[in-house]
Short mmCIF file of N, CA and C in Angstrom, two decimals:
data_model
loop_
_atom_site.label_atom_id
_atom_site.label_comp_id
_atom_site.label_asym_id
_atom_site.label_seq_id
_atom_site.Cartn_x
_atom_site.Cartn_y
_atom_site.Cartn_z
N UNK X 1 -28.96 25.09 -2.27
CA UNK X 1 -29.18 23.73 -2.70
C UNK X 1 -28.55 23.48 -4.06
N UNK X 2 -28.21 24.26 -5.07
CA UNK X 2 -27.63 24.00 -5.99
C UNK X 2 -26.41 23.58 -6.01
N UNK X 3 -25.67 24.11 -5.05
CA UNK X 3 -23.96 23.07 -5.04
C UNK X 3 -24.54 21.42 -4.90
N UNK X 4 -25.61 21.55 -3.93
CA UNK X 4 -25.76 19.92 -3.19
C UNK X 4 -26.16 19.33 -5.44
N UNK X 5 -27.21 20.16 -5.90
CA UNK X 5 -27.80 19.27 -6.91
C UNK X 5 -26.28 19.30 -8.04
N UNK X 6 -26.07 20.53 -7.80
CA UNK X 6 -24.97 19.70 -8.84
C UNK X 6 -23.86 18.52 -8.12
N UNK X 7 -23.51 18.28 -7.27
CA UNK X 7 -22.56 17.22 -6.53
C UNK X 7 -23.71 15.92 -6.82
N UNK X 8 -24.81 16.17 -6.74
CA UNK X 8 -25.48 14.98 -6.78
C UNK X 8 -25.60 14.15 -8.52
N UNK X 9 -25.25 15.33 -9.38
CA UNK X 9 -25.76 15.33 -10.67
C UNK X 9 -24.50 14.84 -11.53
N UNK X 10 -22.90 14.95 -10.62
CA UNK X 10 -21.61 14.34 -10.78
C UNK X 10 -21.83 13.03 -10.44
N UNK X 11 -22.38 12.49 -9.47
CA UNK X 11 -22.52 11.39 -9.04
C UNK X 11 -22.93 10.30 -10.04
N UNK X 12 -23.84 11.32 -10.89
CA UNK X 12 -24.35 9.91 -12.25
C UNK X 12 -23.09 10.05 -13.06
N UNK X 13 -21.98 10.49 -12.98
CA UNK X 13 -20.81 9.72 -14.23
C UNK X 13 -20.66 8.85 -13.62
N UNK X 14 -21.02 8.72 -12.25
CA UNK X 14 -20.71 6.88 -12.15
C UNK X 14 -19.12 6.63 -11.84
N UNK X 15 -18.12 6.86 -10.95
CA UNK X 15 -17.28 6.99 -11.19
C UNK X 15 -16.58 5.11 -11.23
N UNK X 16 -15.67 4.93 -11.72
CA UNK X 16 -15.16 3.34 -12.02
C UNK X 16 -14.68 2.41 -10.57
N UNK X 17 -14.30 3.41 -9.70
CA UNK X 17 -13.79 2.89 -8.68
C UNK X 17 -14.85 3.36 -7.82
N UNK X 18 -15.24 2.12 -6.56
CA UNK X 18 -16.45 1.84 -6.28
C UNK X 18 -16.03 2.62 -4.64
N UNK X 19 -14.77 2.67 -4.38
CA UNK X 19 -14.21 3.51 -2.76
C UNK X 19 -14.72 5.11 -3.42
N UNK X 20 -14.03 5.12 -4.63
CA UNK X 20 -14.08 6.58 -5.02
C UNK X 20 -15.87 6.75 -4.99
N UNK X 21 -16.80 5.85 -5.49
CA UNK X 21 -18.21 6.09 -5.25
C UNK X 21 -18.45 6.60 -3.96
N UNK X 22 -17.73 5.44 -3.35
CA UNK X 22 -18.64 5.50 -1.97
C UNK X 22 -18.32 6.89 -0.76
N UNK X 23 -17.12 7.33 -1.33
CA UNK X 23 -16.22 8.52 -1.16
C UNK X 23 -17.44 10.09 -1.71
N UNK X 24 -17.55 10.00 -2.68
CA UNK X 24 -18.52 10.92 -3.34
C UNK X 24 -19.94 11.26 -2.59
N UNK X 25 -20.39 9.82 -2.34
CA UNK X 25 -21.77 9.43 -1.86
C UNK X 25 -21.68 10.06 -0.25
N UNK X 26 -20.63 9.88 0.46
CA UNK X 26 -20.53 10.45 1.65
C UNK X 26 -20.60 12.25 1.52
N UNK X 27 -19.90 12.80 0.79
CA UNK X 27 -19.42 14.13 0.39
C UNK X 27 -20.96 14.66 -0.01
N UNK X 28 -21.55 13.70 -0.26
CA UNK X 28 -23.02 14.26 -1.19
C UNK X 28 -23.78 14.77 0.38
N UNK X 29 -23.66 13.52 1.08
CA UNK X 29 -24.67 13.47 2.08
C UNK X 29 -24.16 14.66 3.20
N UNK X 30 -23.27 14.88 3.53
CA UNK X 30 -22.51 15.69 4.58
C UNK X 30 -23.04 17.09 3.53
N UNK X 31 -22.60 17.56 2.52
CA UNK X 31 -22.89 18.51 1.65
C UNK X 31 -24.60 19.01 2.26
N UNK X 32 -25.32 17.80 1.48
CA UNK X 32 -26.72 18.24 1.86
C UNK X 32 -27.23 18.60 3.23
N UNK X 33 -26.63 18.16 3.77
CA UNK X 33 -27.01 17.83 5.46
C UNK X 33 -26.73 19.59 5.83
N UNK X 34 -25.37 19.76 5.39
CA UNK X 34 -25.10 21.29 5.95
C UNK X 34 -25.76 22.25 5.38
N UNK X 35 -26.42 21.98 4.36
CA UNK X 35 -27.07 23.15 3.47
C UNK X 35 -28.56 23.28 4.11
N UNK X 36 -28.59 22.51 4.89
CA UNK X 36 -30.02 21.58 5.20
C UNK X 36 -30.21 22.16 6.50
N UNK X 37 -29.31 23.12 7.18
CA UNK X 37 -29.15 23.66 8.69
C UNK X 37 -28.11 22.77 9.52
N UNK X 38 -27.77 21.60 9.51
CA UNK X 38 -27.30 20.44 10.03
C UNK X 38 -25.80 21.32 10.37
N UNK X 39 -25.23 21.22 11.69
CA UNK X 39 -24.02 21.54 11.78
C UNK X 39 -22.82 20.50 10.81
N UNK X 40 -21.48 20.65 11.07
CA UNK X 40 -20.63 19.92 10.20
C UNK X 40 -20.65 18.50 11.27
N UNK X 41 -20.46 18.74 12.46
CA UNK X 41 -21.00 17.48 13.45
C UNK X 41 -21.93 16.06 13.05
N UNK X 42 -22.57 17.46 13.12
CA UNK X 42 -24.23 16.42 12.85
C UNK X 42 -24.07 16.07 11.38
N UNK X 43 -23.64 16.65 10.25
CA UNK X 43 -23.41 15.82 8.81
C UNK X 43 -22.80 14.92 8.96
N UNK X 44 -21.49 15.04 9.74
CA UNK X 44 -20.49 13.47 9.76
C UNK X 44 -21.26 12.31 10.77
N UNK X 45 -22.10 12.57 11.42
CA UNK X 45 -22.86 11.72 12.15
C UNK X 45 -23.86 11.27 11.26
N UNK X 46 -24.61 11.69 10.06
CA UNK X 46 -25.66 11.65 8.98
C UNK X 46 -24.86 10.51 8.38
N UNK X 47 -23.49 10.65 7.68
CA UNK X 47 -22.88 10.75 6.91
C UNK X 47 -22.26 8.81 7.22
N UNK X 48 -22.09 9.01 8.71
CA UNK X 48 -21.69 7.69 9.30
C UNK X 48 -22.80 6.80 9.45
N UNK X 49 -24.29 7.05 9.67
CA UNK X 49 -25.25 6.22 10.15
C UNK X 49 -25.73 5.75 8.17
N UNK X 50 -25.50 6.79 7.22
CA UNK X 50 -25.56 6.39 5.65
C UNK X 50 -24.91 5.24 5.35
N UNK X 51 -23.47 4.99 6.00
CA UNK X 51 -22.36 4.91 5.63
C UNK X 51 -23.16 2.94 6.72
N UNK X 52 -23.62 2.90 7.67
CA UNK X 52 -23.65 2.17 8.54
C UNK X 52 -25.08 0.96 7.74
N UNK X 53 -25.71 2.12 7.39
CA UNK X 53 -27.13 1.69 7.09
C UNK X 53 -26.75 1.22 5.72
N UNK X 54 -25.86 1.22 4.72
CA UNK X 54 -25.37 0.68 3.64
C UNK X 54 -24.97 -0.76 3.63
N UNK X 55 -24.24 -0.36 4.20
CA UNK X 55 -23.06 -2.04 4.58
C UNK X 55 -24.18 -2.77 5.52
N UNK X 56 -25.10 -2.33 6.19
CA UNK X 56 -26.29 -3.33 7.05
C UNK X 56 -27.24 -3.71 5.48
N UNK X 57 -27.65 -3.22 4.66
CA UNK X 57 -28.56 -3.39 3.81
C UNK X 57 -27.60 -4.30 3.24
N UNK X 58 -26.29 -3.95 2.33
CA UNK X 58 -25.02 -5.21 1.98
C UNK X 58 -25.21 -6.86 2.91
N UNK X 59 -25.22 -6.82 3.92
CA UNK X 59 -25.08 -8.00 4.78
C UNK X 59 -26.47 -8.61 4.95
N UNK X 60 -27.54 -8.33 4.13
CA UNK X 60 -28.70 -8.62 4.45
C UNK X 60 -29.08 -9.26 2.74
N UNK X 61 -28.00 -9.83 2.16
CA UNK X 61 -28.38 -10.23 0.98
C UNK X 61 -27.85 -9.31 -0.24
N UNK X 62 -27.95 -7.95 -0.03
CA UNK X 62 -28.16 -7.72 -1.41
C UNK X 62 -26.91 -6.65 -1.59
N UNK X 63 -25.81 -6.81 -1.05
CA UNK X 63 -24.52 -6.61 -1.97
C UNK X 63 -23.00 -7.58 -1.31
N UNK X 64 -22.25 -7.39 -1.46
CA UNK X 64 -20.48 -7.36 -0.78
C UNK X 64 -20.48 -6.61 0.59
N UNK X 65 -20.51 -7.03 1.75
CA UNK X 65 -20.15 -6.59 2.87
C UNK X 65 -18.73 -5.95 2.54
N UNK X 66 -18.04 -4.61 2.96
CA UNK X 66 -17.14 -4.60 3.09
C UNK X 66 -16.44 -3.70 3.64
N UNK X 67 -15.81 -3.10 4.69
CA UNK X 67 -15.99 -2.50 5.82
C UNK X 67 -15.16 -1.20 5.21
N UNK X 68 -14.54 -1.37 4.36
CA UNK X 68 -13.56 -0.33 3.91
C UNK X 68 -14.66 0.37 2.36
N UNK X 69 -15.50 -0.16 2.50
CA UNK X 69 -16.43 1.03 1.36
C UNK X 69 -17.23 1.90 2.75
N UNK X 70 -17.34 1.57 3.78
CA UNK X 70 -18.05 2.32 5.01
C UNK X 70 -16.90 3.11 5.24
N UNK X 71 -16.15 3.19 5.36
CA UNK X 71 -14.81 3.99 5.78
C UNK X 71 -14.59 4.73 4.79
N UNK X 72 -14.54 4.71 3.16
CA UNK X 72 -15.27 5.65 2.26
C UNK X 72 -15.80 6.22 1.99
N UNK X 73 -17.13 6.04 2.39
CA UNK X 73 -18.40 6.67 2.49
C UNK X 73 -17.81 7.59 3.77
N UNK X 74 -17.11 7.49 4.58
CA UNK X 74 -17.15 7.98 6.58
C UNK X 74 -16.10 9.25 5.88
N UNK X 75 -15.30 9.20 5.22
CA UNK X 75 -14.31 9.77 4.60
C UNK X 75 -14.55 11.05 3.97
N UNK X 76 -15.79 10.66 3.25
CA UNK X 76 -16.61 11.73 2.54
C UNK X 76 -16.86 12.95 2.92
N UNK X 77 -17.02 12.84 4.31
CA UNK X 77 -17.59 13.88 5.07
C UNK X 77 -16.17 14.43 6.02
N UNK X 78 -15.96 15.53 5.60
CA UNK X 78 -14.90 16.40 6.27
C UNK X 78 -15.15 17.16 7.18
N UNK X 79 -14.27 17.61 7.86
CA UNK X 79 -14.75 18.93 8.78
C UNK X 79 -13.65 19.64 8.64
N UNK X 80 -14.07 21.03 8.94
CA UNK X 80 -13.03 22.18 9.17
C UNK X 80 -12.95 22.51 10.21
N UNK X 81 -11.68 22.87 11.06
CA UNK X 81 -11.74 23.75 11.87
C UNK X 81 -11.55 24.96 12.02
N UNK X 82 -12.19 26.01 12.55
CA UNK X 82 -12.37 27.33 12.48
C UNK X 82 -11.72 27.82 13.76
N UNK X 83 -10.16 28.56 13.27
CA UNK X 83 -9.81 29.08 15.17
C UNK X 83 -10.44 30.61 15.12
#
């Protein structure tokens, strides 16, 4: 859990560009998710419903809808493949 708290603890510089946030914020969640037992699958699926449940809370009043900070956030979360 300590990689996840420090990735989470980068997150308060706050970075200036709000893709690059939402970029981080995904990376956080996929991070935790795998540390958490969660395959890399199931993080980018975590990672997308974060990413989904954001931009729904946005369109409900209380930010900028905007489909390309969800695709940021979706971004966040990588996978590897292992041959």
């Amino acid at each position: 859990m300590e990689a996840a708290t420090l990735m989470i603890l980068g997150l308060m510089a706050a970075p200036t560009d709000d893709k690059q946030a939402h970029y981080y914020a995904g990376a956080a969640v996929a991070q935790v998710a795998q540390e958490n037992g969660l395959s890399a699958w199931e993080s980018c699926g975590l990672t997308l419903a974060a990413a989904a449940a954001k931009e729904a809370w946005d369109a409900n009043g209380h930010g900028t809808v905007d489909e390309f900070d969800g695709l940021a956030t979706i971004a966040g979360c990588q996978l590897t493949y292992r041959f």
